[in-house]
mmCIF file with all atom_site columns, C-alpha atoms in Angstrom:
data_model
loop_
_atom_site.group_PDB
_atom_site.id
_atom_site.type_symbol
_atom_site.label_atom_id
_atom_site.label_alt_id
_atom_site.label_comp_id
_atom_site.label_asym_id
_atom_site.label_entity_id
_atom_site.label_seq_id
_atom_site.pdbx_PDB_ins_code
_atom_site.Cartn_x
_atom_site.Cartn_y
_atom_site.Cartn_z
_atom_site.occupancy
_atom_site.B_iso_or_equiv
_atom_site.pdbx_formal_charge
_atom_site.auth_seq_id
_atom_site.auth_comp_id
_atom_site.auth_asym_id
_atom_site.auth_atom_id
_atom_site.pdbx_PDB_model_num
ATOM 1   C CA . MET A 1 1   ? 222.964 34.891 -98.325  1.00 0.00 ? 22  MET A CA 1
ATOM 2   C CA . LYS A 1 2   ? 221.547 37.997 -96.632  1.00 0.00 ? 23  LYS A CA 1
ATOM 3   C CA . LYS A 1 3   ? 217.994 36.775 -97.178  1.00 0.00 ? 24  LYS A CA 1
ATOM 4   C CA . THR A 1 4   ? 218.845 33.346 -95.748  1.00 0.00 ? 25  THR A CA 1
ATOM 5   C CA . LEU A 1 5   ? 220.395 34.931 -92.650  1.00 0.00 ? 26  LEU A CA 1
ATOM 6   C CA . ILE A 1 6   ? 217.355 37.165 -92.168  1.00 0.00 ? 27  ILE A CA 1
ATOM 7   C CA . ALA A 1 7   ? 215.088 34.130 -92.596  1.00 0.00 ? 28  ALA A CA 1
ATOM 8   C CA . TYR A 1 8   ? 217.137 32.181 -90.037  1.00 0.00 ? 29  TYR A CA 1
ATOM 9   C CA . VAL A 1 9   ? 217.107 34.951 -87.411  1.00 0.00 ? 30  VAL A CA 1
ATOM 10  C CA . ALA A 1 10  ? 213.382 35.689 -87.878  1.00 0.00 ? 31  ALA A CA 1
ATOM 11  C CA . THR A 1 11  ? 212.398 32.012 -87.772  1.00 0.00 ? 32  THR A CA 1
ATOM 12  C CA . LEU A 1 12  ? 214.594 31.394 -84.724  1.00 0.00 ? 33  LEU A CA 1
ATOM 13  C CA . ALA A 1 13  ? 213.197 34.419 -82.878  1.00 0.00 ? 34  ALA A CA 1
ATOM 14  C CA . ALA A 1 14  ? 209.604 33.384 -83.602  1.00 0.00 ? 35  ALA A CA 1
ATOM 15  C CA . PHE A 1 15  ? 210.220 29.782 -82.584  1.00 0.00 ? 36  PHE A CA 1
ATOM 16  C CA . LEU A 1 16  ? 212.018 30.756 -79.361  1.00 0.00 ? 37  LEU A CA 1
ATOM 17  C CA . VAL A 1 17  ? 209.217 33.114 -78.308  1.00 0.00 ? 38  VAL A CA 1
ATOM 18  C CA . LEU A 1 18  ? 206.530 30.545 -79.091  1.00 0.00 ? 39  LEU A CA 1
ATOM 19  C CA . ASP A 1 19  ? 208.316 27.626 -77.446  1.00 0.00 ? 40  ASP A CA 1
ATOM 20  C CA . GLY A 1 20  ? 209.284 29.749 -74.444  1.00 0.00 ? 41  GLY A CA 1
ATOM 21  C CA . LEU A 1 21  ? 205.648 30.649 -73.855  1.00 0.00 ? 42  LEU A CA 1
ATOM 22  C CA . TRP A 1 22  ? 204.534 27.050 -74.415  1.00 0.00 ? 43  TRP A CA 1
ATOM 23  C CA . LEU A 1 23  ? 207.134 25.357 -72.218  1.00 0.00 ? 44  LEU A CA 1
ATOM 24  C CA . GLY A 1 24  ? 207.650 28.036 -69.607  1.00 0.00 ? 45  GLY A CA 1
ATOM 25  C CA . VAL A 1 25  ? 204.196 29.500 -69.118  1.00 0.00 ? 46  VAL A CA 1
ATOM 26  C CA . LEU A 1 26  ? 201.333 27.550 -70.664  1.00 0.00 ? 47  LEU A CA 1
ATOM 27  C CA . MET A 1 27  ? 202.360 23.915 -70.269  1.00 0.00 ? 48  MET A CA 1
ATOM 28  C CA . ALA A 1 28  ? 205.027 23.705 -67.566  1.00 0.00 ? 49  ALA A CA 1
ATOM 29  C CA . SER A 1 29  ? 202.744 22.120 -64.971  1.00 0.00 ? 50  SER A CA 1
ATOM 30  C CA . THR A 1 30  ? 201.165 19.782 -67.534  1.00 0.00 ? 51  THR A CA 1
ATOM 31  C CA . TYR A 1 31  ? 204.560 18.464 -68.643  1.00 0.00 ? 52  TYR A CA 1
ATOM 32  C CA . ARG A 1 32  ? 205.569 17.993 -64.989  1.00 0.00 ? 53  ARG A CA 1
ATOM 33  C CA . GLU A 1 33  ? 202.345 16.073 -64.361  1.00 0.00 ? 54  GLU A CA 1
ATOM 34  C CA . LEU A 1 34  ? 202.690 13.880 -67.463  1.00 0.00 ? 55  LEU A CA 1
ATOM 35  C CA . LEU A 1 35  ? 206.434 13.253 -67.322  1.00 0.00 ? 56  LEU A CA 1
ATOM 36  C CA . GLY A 1 36  ? 206.986 13.195 -63.579  1.00 0.00 ? 57  GLY A CA 1
ATOM 37  C CA . SER A 1 37  ? 210.400 11.819 -62.666  1.00 0.00 ? 58  SER A CA 1
ATOM 38  C CA . LEU A 1 38  ? 211.558 11.849 -66.289  1.00 0.00 ? 59  LEU A CA 1
ATOM 39  C CA . MET A 1 39  ? 211.957 15.643 -66.140  1.00 0.00 ? 60  MET A CA 1
ATOM 40  C CA . LEU A 1 40  ? 215.107 17.308 -64.885  1.00 0.00 ? 61  LEU A CA 1
ATOM 41  C CA . GLU A 1 41  ? 214.793 20.097 -62.327  1.00 0.00 ? 62  GLU A CA 1
ATOM 42  C CA . GLN A 1 42  ? 216.581 22.410 -64.763  1.00 0.00 ? 63  GLN A CA 1
ATOM 43  C CA . PRO A 1 43  ? 216.982 21.805 -68.497  1.00 0.00 ? 64  PRO A CA 1
ATOM 44  C CA . LEU A 1 44  ? 220.411 21.160 -69.958  1.00 0.00 ? 65  LEU A CA 1
ATOM 45  C CA . TRP A 1 45  ? 220.916 24.378 -71.909  1.00 0.00 ? 66  TRP A CA 1
ATOM 46  C CA . ALA A 1 46  ? 223.613 23.207 -74.354  1.00 0.00 ? 67  ALA A CA 1
ATOM 47  C CA . PRO A 1 47  ? 221.534 20.378 -75.901  1.00 0.00 ? 68  PRO A CA 1
ATOM 48  C CA . ALA A 1 48  ? 218.476 22.661 -75.894  1.00 0.00 ? 69  ALA A CA 1
ATOM 49  C CA . ALA A 1 49  ? 220.404 25.364 -77.760  1.00 0.00 ? 70  ALA A CA 1
ATOM 50  C CA . LEU A 1 50  ? 221.708 22.808 -80.255  1.00 0.00 ? 71  LEU A CA 1
ATOM 51  C CA . PHE A 1 51  ? 218.155 21.580 -80.872  1.00 0.00 ? 72  PHE A CA 1
ATOM 52  C CA . TYR A 1 52  ? 216.874 25.094 -81.609  1.00 0.00 ? 73  TYR A CA 1
ATOM 53  C CA . LEU A 1 53  ? 219.813 25.980 -83.865  1.00 0.00 ? 74  LEU A CA 1
ATOM 54  C CA . LEU A 1 54  ? 219.568 22.720 -85.819  1.00 0.00 ? 75  LEU A CA 1
ATOM 55  C CA . TYR A 1 55  ? 215.780 22.618 -86.036  1.00 0.00 ? 76  TYR A CA 1
ATOM 56  C CA . VAL A 1 56  ? 215.537 26.180 -87.304  1.00 0.00 ? 77  VAL A CA 1
ATOM 57  C CA . ALA A 1 57  ? 218.253 25.464 -89.874  1.00 0.00 ? 78  ALA A CA 1
ATOM 58  C CA . GLY A 1 58  ? 216.013 22.656 -91.153  1.00 0.00 ? 79  GLY A CA 1
ATOM 59  C CA . CYS A 1 59  ? 213.023 25.001 -91.164  1.00 0.00 ? 80  CYS A CA 1
ATOM 60  C CA . VAL A 1 60  ? 214.888 27.556 -93.259  1.00 0.00 ? 81  VAL A CA 1
ATOM 61  C CA . VAL A 1 61  ? 216.465 25.079 -95.700  1.00 0.00 ? 82  VAL A CA 1
ATOM 62  C CA . PHE A 1 62  ? 213.447 22.820 -96.206  1.00 0.00 ? 83  PHE A CA 1
ATOM 63  C CA . VAL A 1 63  ? 210.556 25.277 -95.773  1.00 0.00 ? 84  VAL A CA 1
ATOM 64  C CA . VAL A 1 64  ? 211.232 29.016 -95.663  1.00 0.00 ? 85  VAL A CA 1
ATOM 65  C CA . MET A 1 65  ? 213.618 29.415 -98.598  1.00 0.00 ? 86  MET A CA 1
ATOM 66  C CA . PRO A 1 66  ? 211.844 27.073 -101.050 1.00 0.00 ? 87  PRO A CA 1
ATOM 67  C CA . ALA A 1 67  ? 208.334 28.333 -100.198 1.00 0.00 ? 88  ALA A CA 1
ATOM 68  C CA . ARG A 1 68  ? 206.501 30.324 -102.858 1.00 0.00 ? 89  ARG A CA 1
ATOM 69  C CA . SER A 1 69  ? 204.274 32.307 -100.480 1.00 0.00 ? 90  SER A CA 1
ATOM 70  C CA . TRP A 1 70  ? 203.741 32.717 -96.762  1.00 0.00 ? 91  TRP A CA 1
ATOM 71  C CA . PRO A 1 71  ? 200.727 30.356 -96.775  1.00 0.00 ? 92  PRO A CA 1
ATOM 72  C CA . HIS A 1 72  ? 202.913 27.811 -98.561  1.00 0.00 ? 93  HIS A CA 1
ATOM 73  C CA . ALA A 1 73  ? 205.638 28.316 -95.925  1.00 0.00 ? 94  ALA A CA 1
ATOM 74  C CA . ALA A 1 74  ? 203.068 27.913 -93.152  1.00 0.00 ? 95  ALA A CA 1
ATOM 75  C CA . ARG A 1 75  ? 201.668 24.683 -94.630  1.00 0.00 ? 96  ARG A CA 1
ATOM 76  C CA . LEU A 1 76  ? 205.124 23.205 -95.216  1.00 0.00 ? 97  LEU A CA 1
ATOM 77  C CA . GLY A 1 77  ? 206.124 24.296 -91.711  1.00 0.00 ? 98  GLY A CA 1
ATOM 78  C CA . ALA A 1 78  ? 203.118 22.540 -90.205  1.00 0.00 ? 99  ALA A CA 1
ATOM 79  C CA . LEU A 1 79  ? 204.043 19.371 -92.096  1.00 0.00 ? 100 LEU A CA 1
ATOM 80  C CA . LEU A 1 80  ? 207.702 19.552 -91.033  1.00 0.00 ? 101 LEU A CA 1
ATOM 81  C CA . GLY A 1 81  ? 206.652 20.151 -87.416  1.00 0.00 ? 102 GLY A CA 1
ATOM 82  C CA . ALA A 1 82  ? 204.254 17.195 -87.463  1.00 0.00 ? 103 ALA A CA 1
ATOM 83  C CA . VAL A 1 83  ? 206.917 14.926 -88.972  1.00 0.00 ? 104 VAL A CA 1
ATOM 84  C CA . ALA A 1 84  ? 209.753 16.040 -86.677  1.00 0.00 ? 105 ALA A CA 1
ATOM 85  C CA . TYR A 1 85  ? 207.755 16.093 -83.462  1.00 0.00 ? 106 TYR A CA 1
ATOM 86  C CA . GLY A 1 86  ? 205.912 12.944 -84.538  1.00 0.00 ? 107 GLY A CA 1
ATOM 87  C CA . THR A 1 87  ? 209.207 11.110 -84.988  1.00 0.00 ? 108 THR A CA 1
ATOM 88  C CA . TYR A 1 88  ? 210.222 12.052 -81.452  1.00 0.00 ? 109 TYR A CA 1
ATOM 89  C CA . ASP A 1 89  ? 206.879 11.572 -79.736  1.00 0.00 ? 110 ASP A CA 1
ATOM 90  C CA . LEU A 1 90  ? 205.757 8.392  -81.464  1.00 0.00 ? 111 LEU A CA 1
ATOM 91  C CA . SER A 1 91  ? 209.167 6.782  -80.894  1.00 0.00 ? 112 SER A CA 1
ATOM 92  C CA . ASN A 1 92  ? 208.999 7.730  -77.220  1.00 0.00 ? 113 ASN A CA 1
ATOM 93  C CA . TRP A 1 93  ? 205.432 6.475  -76.908  1.00 0.00 ? 114 TRP A CA 1
ATOM 94  C CA . ALA A 1 94  ? 206.477 3.187  -78.500  1.00 0.00 ? 115 ALA A CA 1
ATOM 95  C CA . THR A 1 95  ? 209.531 2.658  -76.298  1.00 0.00 ? 116 THR A CA 1
ATOM 96  C CA . LEU A 1 96  ? 209.268 4.535  -72.976  1.00 0.00 ? 117 LEU A CA 1
ATOM 97  C CA . GLN A 1 97  ? 207.157 3.752  -69.955  1.00 0.00 ? 118 GLN A CA 1
ATOM 98  C CA . GLY A 1 98  ? 205.133 6.754  -68.939  1.00 0.00 ? 119 GLY A CA 1
ATOM 99  C CA . TRP A 1 99  ? 204.998 8.343  -72.397  1.00 0.00 ? 120 TRP A CA 1
ATOM 100 C CA . SER A 1 100 ? 201.278 8.558  -73.079  1.00 0.00 ? 121 SER A CA 1
ATOM 101 C CA . ALA A 1 101 ? 199.166 8.976  -76.186  1.00 0.00 ? 122 ALA A CA 1
ATOM 102 C CA . ARG A 1 102 ? 197.917 12.249 -74.692  1.00 0.00 ? 123 ARG A CA 1
ATOM 103 C CA . LEU A 1 103 ? 201.449 13.586 -74.375  1.00 0.00 ? 124 LEU A CA 1
ATOM 104 C CA . ALA A 1 104 ? 202.436 12.428 -77.859  1.00 0.00 ? 125 ALA A CA 1
ATOM 105 C CA . LEU A 1 105 ? 199.397 13.929 -79.574  1.00 0.00 ? 126 LEU A CA 1
ATOM 106 C CA . MET A 1 106 ? 199.559 17.193 -77.629  1.00 0.00 ? 127 MET A CA 1
ATOM 107 C CA . ASP A 1 107 ? 203.261 17.641 -78.369  1.00 0.00 ? 128 ASP A CA 1
ATOM 108 C CA . MET A 1 108 ? 202.853 16.744 -82.052  1.00 0.00 ? 129 MET A CA 1
ATOM 109 C CA . ALA A 1 109 ? 200.059 19.294 -82.424  1.00 0.00 ? 130 ALA A CA 1
ATOM 110 C CA . TRP A 1 110 ? 202.244 21.897 -80.748  1.00 0.00 ? 131 TRP A CA 1
ATOM 111 C CA . GLY A 1 111 ? 205.215 21.083 -82.986  1.00 0.00 ? 132 GLY A CA 1
ATOM 112 C CA . ALA A 1 112 ? 203.065 21.458 -86.091  1.00 0.00 ? 133 ALA A CA 1
ATOM 113 C CA . ALA A 1 113 ? 201.532 24.749 -84.894  1.00 0.00 ? 134 ALA A CA 1
ATOM 114 C CA . ALA A 1 114 ? 204.759 26.331 -83.670  1.00 0.00 ? 135 ALA A CA 1
ATOM 115 C CA . THR A 1 115 ? 206.691 25.355 -86.789  1.00 0.00 ? 136 THR A CA 1
ATOM 116 C CA . CYS A 1 116 ? 203.846 26.595 -88.992  1.00 0.00 ? 137 CYS A CA 1
ATOM 117 C CA . ILE A 1 117 ? 203.876 30.025 -87.326  1.00 0.00 ? 138 ILE A CA 1
ATOM 118 C CA . ALA A 1 118 ? 207.679 30.297 -87.123  1.00 0.00 ? 139 ALA A CA 1
ATOM 119 C CA . CYS A 1 119 ? 208.169 29.359 -90.793  1.00 0.00 ? 140 CYS A CA 1
ATOM 120 C CA . GLY A 1 120 ? 205.417 31.710 -91.946  1.00 0.00 ? 141 GLY A CA 1
ATOM 121 C CA . THR A 1 121 ? 206.984 34.490 -89.898  1.00 0.00 ? 142 THR A CA 1
ATOM 122 C CA . GLY A 1 122 ? 210.472 33.722 -91.213  1.00 0.00 ? 143 GLY A CA 1
ATOM 123 C CA . PHE A 1 123 ? 209.192 33.818 -94.801  1.00 0.00 ? 144 PHE A CA 1
ATOM 124 C CA . LEU A 1 124 ? 207.379 37.138 -94.358  1.00 0.00 ? 145 LEU A CA 1
ATOM 125 C CA . VAL A 1 125 ? 210.232 38.880 -92.554  1.00 0.00 ? 146 VAL A CA 1
ATOM 126 C CA . ALA A 1 126 ? 212.900 37.627 -94.965  1.00 0.00 ? 147 ALA A CA 1
ATOM 127 C CA . ASN A 1 127 ? 210.932 38.677 -98.018  1.00 0.00 ? 148 ASN A CA 1
ATOM 128 C CA . ARG A 1 128 ? 209.969 42.069 -96.647  1.00 0.00 ? 149 ARG A CA 1
ATOM 129 C CA . LEU A 1 129 ? 213.435 42.970 -95.354  1.00 0.00 ? 150 LEU A CA 1
ATOM 130 C CA . SER A 1 130 ? 215.338 41.642 -98.346  1.00 0.00 ? 151 SER A CA 1
ATOM 131 C CA . GLY A 1 131 ? 213.087 43.547 -100.749 1.00 0.00 ? 152 GLY A CA 1
ATOM 132 C CA . SER A 1 132 ? 211.983 40.570 -102.798 1.00 0.00 ? 153 SER A CA 1
ATOM 133 C CA . ILE A 1 133 ? 208.449 39.610 -101.959 1.00 0.00 ? 154 ILE A CA 1
ATOM 134 C CA . ARG A 1 134 ? 207.723 36.256 -103.559 1.00 0.00 ? 155 ARG A CA 1
ATOM 135 C CA . ASP A 1 135 ? 204.099 35.867 -102.713 1.00 0.00 ? 156 ASP A CA 1
ATOM 136 C CA . ARG A 1 136 ? 202.717 33.867 -105.614 1.00 0.00 ? 157 ARG A CA 1
ATOM 137 C CA . PRO A 1 137 ? 199.717 31.609 -105.183 1.00 0.00 ? 158 PRO A CA 1
ATOM 138 C CA . VAL A 1 138 ? 200.587 27.970 -104.642 1.00 0.00 ? 159 VAL A CA 1
#
């Protein structure tokens, strides 16, 4: 239980830092340009918080805890990110006016990269702090 909690906190912290930099610094103007009137002036913080809490729970349950090594966690994280973000972006591209291929592909790549890094970080921190390094080759 302690290891799972450490994994959750480490994965959440990594994902929040990465996504904060991506959304708030690196890509804010690009998202405004691509989404235009679809974007709110200010995000709704409650649904955003629920997304992060739920998504990271999925990362920990499906990637971080079952992974056999940090490279394994990173690869599984990249796959989970591509699937999760792909589900969102490809559905939006298929059904919403103004959702472009550029936006979908860019966001899917980001989801895969951010989830890869966050899951790898969560695995490393949880294994180092809990004293049980499981770093076997995959």
